[in-house]
PDB file of C-alpha atoms in Angstrom:
ATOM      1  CA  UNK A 505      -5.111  26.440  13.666  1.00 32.00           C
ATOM      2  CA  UNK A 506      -6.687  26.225  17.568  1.00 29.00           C
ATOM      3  CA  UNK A 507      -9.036  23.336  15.676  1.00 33.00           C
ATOM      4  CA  UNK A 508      -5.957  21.349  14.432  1.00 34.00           C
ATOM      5  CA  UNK A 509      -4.278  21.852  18.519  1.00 30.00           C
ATOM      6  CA  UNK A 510      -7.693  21.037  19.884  1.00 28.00           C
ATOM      7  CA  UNK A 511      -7.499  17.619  17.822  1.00 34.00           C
ATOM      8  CA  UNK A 512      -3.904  16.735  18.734  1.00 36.00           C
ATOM      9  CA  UNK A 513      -4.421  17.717  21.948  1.00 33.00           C
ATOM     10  CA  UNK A 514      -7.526  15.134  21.728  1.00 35.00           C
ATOM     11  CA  UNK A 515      -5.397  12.535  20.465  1.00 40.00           C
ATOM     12  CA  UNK A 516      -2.674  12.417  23.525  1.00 36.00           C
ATOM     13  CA  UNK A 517      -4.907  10.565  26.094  1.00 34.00           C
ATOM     14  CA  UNK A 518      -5.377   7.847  23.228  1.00 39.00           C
ATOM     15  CA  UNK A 519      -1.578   8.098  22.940  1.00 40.00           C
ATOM     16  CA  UNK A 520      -0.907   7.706  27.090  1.00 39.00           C
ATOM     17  CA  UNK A 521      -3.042   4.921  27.295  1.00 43.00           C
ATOM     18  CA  UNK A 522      -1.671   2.650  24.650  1.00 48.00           C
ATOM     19  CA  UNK A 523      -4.402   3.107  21.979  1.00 83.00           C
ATOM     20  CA  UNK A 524      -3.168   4.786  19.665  1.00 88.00           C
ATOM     21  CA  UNK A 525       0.407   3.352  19.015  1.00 91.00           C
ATOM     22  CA  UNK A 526       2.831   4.733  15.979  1.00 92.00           C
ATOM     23  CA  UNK A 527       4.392   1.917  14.308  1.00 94.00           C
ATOM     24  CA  UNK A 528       5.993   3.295  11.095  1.00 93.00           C
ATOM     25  CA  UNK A 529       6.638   7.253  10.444  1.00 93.00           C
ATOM     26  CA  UNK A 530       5.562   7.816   6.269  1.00 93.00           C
ATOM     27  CA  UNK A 531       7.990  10.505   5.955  1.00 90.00           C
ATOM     28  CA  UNK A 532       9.686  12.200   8.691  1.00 89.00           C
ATOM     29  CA  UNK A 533       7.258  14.004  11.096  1.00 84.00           C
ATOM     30  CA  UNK A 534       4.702  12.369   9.532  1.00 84.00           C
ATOM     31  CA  UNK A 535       1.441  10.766   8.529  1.00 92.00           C
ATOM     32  CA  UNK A 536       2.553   7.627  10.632  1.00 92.00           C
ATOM     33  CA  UNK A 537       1.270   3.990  10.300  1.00 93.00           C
ATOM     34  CA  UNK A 538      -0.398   3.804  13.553  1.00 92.00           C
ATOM     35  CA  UNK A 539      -2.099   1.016  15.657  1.00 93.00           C
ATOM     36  CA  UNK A 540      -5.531   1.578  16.968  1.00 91.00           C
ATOM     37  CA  UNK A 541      -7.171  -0.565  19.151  1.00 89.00           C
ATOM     38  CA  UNK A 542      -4.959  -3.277  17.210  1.00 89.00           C
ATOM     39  CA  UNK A 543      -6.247  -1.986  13.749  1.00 90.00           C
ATOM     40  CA  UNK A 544      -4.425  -0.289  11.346  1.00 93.00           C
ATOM     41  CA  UNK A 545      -4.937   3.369  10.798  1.00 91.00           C
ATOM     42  CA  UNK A 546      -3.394   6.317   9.756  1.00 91.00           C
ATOM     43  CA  UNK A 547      -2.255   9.340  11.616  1.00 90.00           C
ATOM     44  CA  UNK A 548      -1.925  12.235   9.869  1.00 83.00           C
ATOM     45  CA  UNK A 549      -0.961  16.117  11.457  1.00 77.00           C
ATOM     46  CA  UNK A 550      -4.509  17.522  10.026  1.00 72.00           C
ATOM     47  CA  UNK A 551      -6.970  14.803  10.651  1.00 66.00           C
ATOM     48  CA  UNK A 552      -5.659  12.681  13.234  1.00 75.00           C
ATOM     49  CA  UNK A 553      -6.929   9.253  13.181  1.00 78.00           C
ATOM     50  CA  UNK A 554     -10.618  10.407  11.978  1.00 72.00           C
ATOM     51  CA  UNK A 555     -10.342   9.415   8.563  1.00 76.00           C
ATOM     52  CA  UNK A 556     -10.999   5.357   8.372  1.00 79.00           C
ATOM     53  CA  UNK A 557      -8.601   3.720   7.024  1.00 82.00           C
ATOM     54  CA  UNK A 558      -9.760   3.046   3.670  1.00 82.00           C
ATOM     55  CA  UNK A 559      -9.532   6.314   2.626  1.00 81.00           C
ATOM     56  CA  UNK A 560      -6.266   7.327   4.616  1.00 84.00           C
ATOM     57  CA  UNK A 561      -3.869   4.629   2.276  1.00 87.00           C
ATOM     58  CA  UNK A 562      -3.424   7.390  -0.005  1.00 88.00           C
ATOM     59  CA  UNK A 563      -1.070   9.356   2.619  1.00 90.00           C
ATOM     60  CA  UNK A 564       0.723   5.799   2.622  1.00 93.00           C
ATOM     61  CA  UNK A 565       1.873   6.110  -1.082  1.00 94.00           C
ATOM     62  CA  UNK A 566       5.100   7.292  -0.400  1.00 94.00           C
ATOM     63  CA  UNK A 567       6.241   4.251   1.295  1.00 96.00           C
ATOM     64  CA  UNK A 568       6.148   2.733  -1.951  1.00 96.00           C
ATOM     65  CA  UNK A 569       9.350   5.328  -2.595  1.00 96.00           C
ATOM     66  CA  UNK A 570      11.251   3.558  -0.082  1.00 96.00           C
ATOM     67  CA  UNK A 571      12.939  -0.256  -0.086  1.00 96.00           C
ATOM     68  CA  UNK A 572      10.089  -2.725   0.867  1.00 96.00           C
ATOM     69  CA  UNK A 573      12.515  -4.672   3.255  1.00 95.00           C
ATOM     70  CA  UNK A 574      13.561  -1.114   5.011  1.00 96.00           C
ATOM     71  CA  UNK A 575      10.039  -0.557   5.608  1.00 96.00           C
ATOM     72  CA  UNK A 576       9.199  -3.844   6.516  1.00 95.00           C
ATOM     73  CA  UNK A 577      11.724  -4.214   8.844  1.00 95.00           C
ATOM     74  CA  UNK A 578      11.409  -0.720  10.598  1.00 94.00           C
ATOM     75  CA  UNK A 579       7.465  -1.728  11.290  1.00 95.00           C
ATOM     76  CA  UNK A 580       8.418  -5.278  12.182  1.00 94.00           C
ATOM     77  CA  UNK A 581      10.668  -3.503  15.558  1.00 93.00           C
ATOM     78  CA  UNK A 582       7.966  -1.244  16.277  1.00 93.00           C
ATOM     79  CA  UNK A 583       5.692  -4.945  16.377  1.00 94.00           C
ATOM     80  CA  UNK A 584       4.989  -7.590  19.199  1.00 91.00           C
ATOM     81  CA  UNK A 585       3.391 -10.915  18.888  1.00 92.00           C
ATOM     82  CA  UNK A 586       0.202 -10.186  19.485  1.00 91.00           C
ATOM     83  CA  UNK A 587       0.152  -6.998  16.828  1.00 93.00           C
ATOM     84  CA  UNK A 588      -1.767  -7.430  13.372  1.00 94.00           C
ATOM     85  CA  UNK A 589       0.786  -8.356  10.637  1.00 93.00           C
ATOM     86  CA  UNK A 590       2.214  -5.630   8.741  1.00 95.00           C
ATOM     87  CA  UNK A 591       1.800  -7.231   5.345  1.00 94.00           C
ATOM     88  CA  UNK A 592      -1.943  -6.438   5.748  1.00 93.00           C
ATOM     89  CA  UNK A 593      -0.962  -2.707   5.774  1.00 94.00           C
ATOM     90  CA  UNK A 594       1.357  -3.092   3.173  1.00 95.00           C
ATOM     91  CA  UNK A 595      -0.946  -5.161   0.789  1.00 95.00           C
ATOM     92  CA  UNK A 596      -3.180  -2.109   1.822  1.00 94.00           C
ATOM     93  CA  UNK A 597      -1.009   0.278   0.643  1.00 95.00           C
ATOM     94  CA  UNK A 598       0.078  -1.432  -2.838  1.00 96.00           C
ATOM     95  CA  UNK A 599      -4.092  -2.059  -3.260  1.00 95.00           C
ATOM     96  CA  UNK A 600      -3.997   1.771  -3.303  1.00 94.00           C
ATOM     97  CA  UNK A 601      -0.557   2.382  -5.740  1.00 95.00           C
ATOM     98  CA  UNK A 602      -2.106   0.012  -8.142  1.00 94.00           C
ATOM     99  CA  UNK A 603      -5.609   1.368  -8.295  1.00 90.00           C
ATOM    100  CA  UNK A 604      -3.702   4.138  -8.939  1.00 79.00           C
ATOM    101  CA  UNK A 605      -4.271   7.715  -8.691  1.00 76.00           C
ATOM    102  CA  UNK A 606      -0.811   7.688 -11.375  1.00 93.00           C
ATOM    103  CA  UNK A 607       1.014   5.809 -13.699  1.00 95.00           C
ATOM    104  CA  UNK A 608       3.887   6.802 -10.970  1.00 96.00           C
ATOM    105  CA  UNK A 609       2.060   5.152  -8.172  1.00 96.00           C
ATOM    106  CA  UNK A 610       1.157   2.042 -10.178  1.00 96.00           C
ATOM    107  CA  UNK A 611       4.929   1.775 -11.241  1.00 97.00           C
ATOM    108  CA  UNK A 612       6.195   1.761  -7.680  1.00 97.00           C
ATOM    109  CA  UNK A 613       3.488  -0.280  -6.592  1.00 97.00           C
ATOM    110  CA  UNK A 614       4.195  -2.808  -8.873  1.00 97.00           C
ATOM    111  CA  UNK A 615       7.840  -2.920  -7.922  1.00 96.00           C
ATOM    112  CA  UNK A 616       7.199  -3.814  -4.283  1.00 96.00           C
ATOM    113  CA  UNK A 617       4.886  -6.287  -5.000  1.00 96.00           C
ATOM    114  CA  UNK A 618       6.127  -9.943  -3.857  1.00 94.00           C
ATOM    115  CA  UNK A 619       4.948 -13.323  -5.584  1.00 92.00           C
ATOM    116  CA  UNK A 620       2.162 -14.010  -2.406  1.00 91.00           C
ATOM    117  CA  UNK A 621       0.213 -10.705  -3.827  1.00 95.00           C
ATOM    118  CA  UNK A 622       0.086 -11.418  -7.885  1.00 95.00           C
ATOM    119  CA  UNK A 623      -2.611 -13.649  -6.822  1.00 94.00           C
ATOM    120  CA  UNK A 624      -3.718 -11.452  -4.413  1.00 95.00           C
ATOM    121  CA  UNK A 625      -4.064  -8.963  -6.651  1.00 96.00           C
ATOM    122  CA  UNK A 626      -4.197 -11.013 -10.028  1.00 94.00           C
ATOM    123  CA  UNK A 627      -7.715  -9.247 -11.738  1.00 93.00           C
ATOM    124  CA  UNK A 628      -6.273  -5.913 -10.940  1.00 94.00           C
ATOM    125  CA  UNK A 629      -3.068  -7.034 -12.925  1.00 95.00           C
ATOM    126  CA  UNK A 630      -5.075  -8.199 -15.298  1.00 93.00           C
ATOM    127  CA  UNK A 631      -6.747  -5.184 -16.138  1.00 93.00           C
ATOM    128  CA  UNK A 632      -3.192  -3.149 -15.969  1.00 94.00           C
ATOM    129  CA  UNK A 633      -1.575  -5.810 -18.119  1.00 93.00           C
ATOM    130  CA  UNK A 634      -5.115  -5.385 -21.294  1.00 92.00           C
ATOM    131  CA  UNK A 635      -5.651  -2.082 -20.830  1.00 87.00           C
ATOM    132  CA  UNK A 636      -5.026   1.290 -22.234  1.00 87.00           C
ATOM    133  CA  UNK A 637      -4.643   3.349 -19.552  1.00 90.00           C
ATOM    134  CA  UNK A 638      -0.961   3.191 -18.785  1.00 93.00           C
ATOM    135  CA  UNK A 639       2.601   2.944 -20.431  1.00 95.00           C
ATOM    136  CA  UNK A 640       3.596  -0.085 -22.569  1.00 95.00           C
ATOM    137  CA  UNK A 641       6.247  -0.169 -19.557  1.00 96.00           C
ATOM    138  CA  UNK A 642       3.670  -0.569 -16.937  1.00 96.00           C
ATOM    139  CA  UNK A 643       2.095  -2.803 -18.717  1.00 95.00           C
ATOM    140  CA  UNK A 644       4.642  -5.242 -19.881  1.00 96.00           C
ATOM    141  CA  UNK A 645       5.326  -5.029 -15.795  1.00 96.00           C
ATOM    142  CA  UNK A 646       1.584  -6.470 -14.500  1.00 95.00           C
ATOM    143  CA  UNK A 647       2.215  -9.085 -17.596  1.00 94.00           C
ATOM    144  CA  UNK A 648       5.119 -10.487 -16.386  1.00 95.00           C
ATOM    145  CA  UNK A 649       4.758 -10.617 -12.783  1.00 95.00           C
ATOM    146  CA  UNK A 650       1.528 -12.407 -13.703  1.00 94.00           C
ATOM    147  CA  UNK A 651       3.637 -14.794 -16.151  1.00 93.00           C
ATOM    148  CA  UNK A 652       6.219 -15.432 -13.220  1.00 92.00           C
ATOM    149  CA  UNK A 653       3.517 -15.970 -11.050  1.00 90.00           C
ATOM    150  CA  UNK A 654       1.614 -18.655 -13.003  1.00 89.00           C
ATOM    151  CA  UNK A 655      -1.354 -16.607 -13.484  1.00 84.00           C
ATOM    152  CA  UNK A 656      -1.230 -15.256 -17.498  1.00 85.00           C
ATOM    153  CA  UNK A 657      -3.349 -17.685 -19.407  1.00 74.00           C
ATOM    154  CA  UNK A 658      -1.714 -17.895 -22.651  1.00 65.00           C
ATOM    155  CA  UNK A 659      -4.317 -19.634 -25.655  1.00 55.00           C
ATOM    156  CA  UNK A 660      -2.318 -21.396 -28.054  1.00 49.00           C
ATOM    157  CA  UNK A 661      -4.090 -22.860 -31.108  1.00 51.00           C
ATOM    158  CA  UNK A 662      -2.772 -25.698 -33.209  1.00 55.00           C
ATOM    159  CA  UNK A 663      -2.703 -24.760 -36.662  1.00 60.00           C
ATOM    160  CA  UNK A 664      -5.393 -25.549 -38.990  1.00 65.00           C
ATOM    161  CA  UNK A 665      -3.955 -28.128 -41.360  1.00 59.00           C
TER     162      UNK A 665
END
């Protein structure tokens, strides 16, 4: 417990000076989406800002449990001009749902994902849409958002005559 005060304690200079800046709150009281420095990072009530970012997505999951244009739209007022976008966190955090630590995750994933990121994220669709790792519902899902999208190959043979 004094470790986990020392560490917040730590983190409130960072906070005073403008470097460390919460943008979007995951659930309430936290992990938060936070600026740092002008990268994107996640704050979280046991490690701070210490983990990098590529491994902290996974405390970002539960965004996908909320409306994409709620989310987007509480980050965007937390934003100024000069801030990163927030799709790159978002894209971030559906790069994590669909390389999926559940079929759950991949699901919701998969339901906030907008026509920009199929092709974004077209060979991970790919390998959702062939595989055998998830439901027939999932899936059917990755297939037709890569249909929509323009980026199923289908093979169509004449017939031999």
């Amino acid at each position: 417990m004094f470790r986990i005060l020392l560490r917040r304690c730590a983190k409130l200079p960072d906070m005073e000076t403008g470097s460390l800046r919460r943008v979007l709150a995951v659930k309430p009281g936290g992990p938060w989406l936070v600026l740092v420095n002008g990268t994107w990072n996640v704050e979280s009530r046991d490690a701070g800002v210490d983990t990098p970012f590529a491994k902290s997505r996974l405390w970002l999951l539960p965004l996908l449990e909320r409306p994409r244009d709620e989310v987007e739209r509480q980050a965007r007022q937390a934003l100024g001009p000069d801030d990163p976008d927030i799709a790159e966190a978002l894209q971030a955090v559906i790069q994590r749902g669909i390389a999926g630590p559940s079929e759950y995750w991949v699901s919701r994933a998969l339901a906030w994902m907008i026509a920009d990121e199929v092709e974004l994220f077209a060979e991970l669709l790919k390998e959702i849409a062939v595989g055998r790792r998830w439901s027939q519902a999932v899936q059917h899902t990755a297939k037709r958002l890569l249909k929509q999208n323009g980026h199923w190959l289908t093979v169509w043979h004449q017939p031999r005559s």
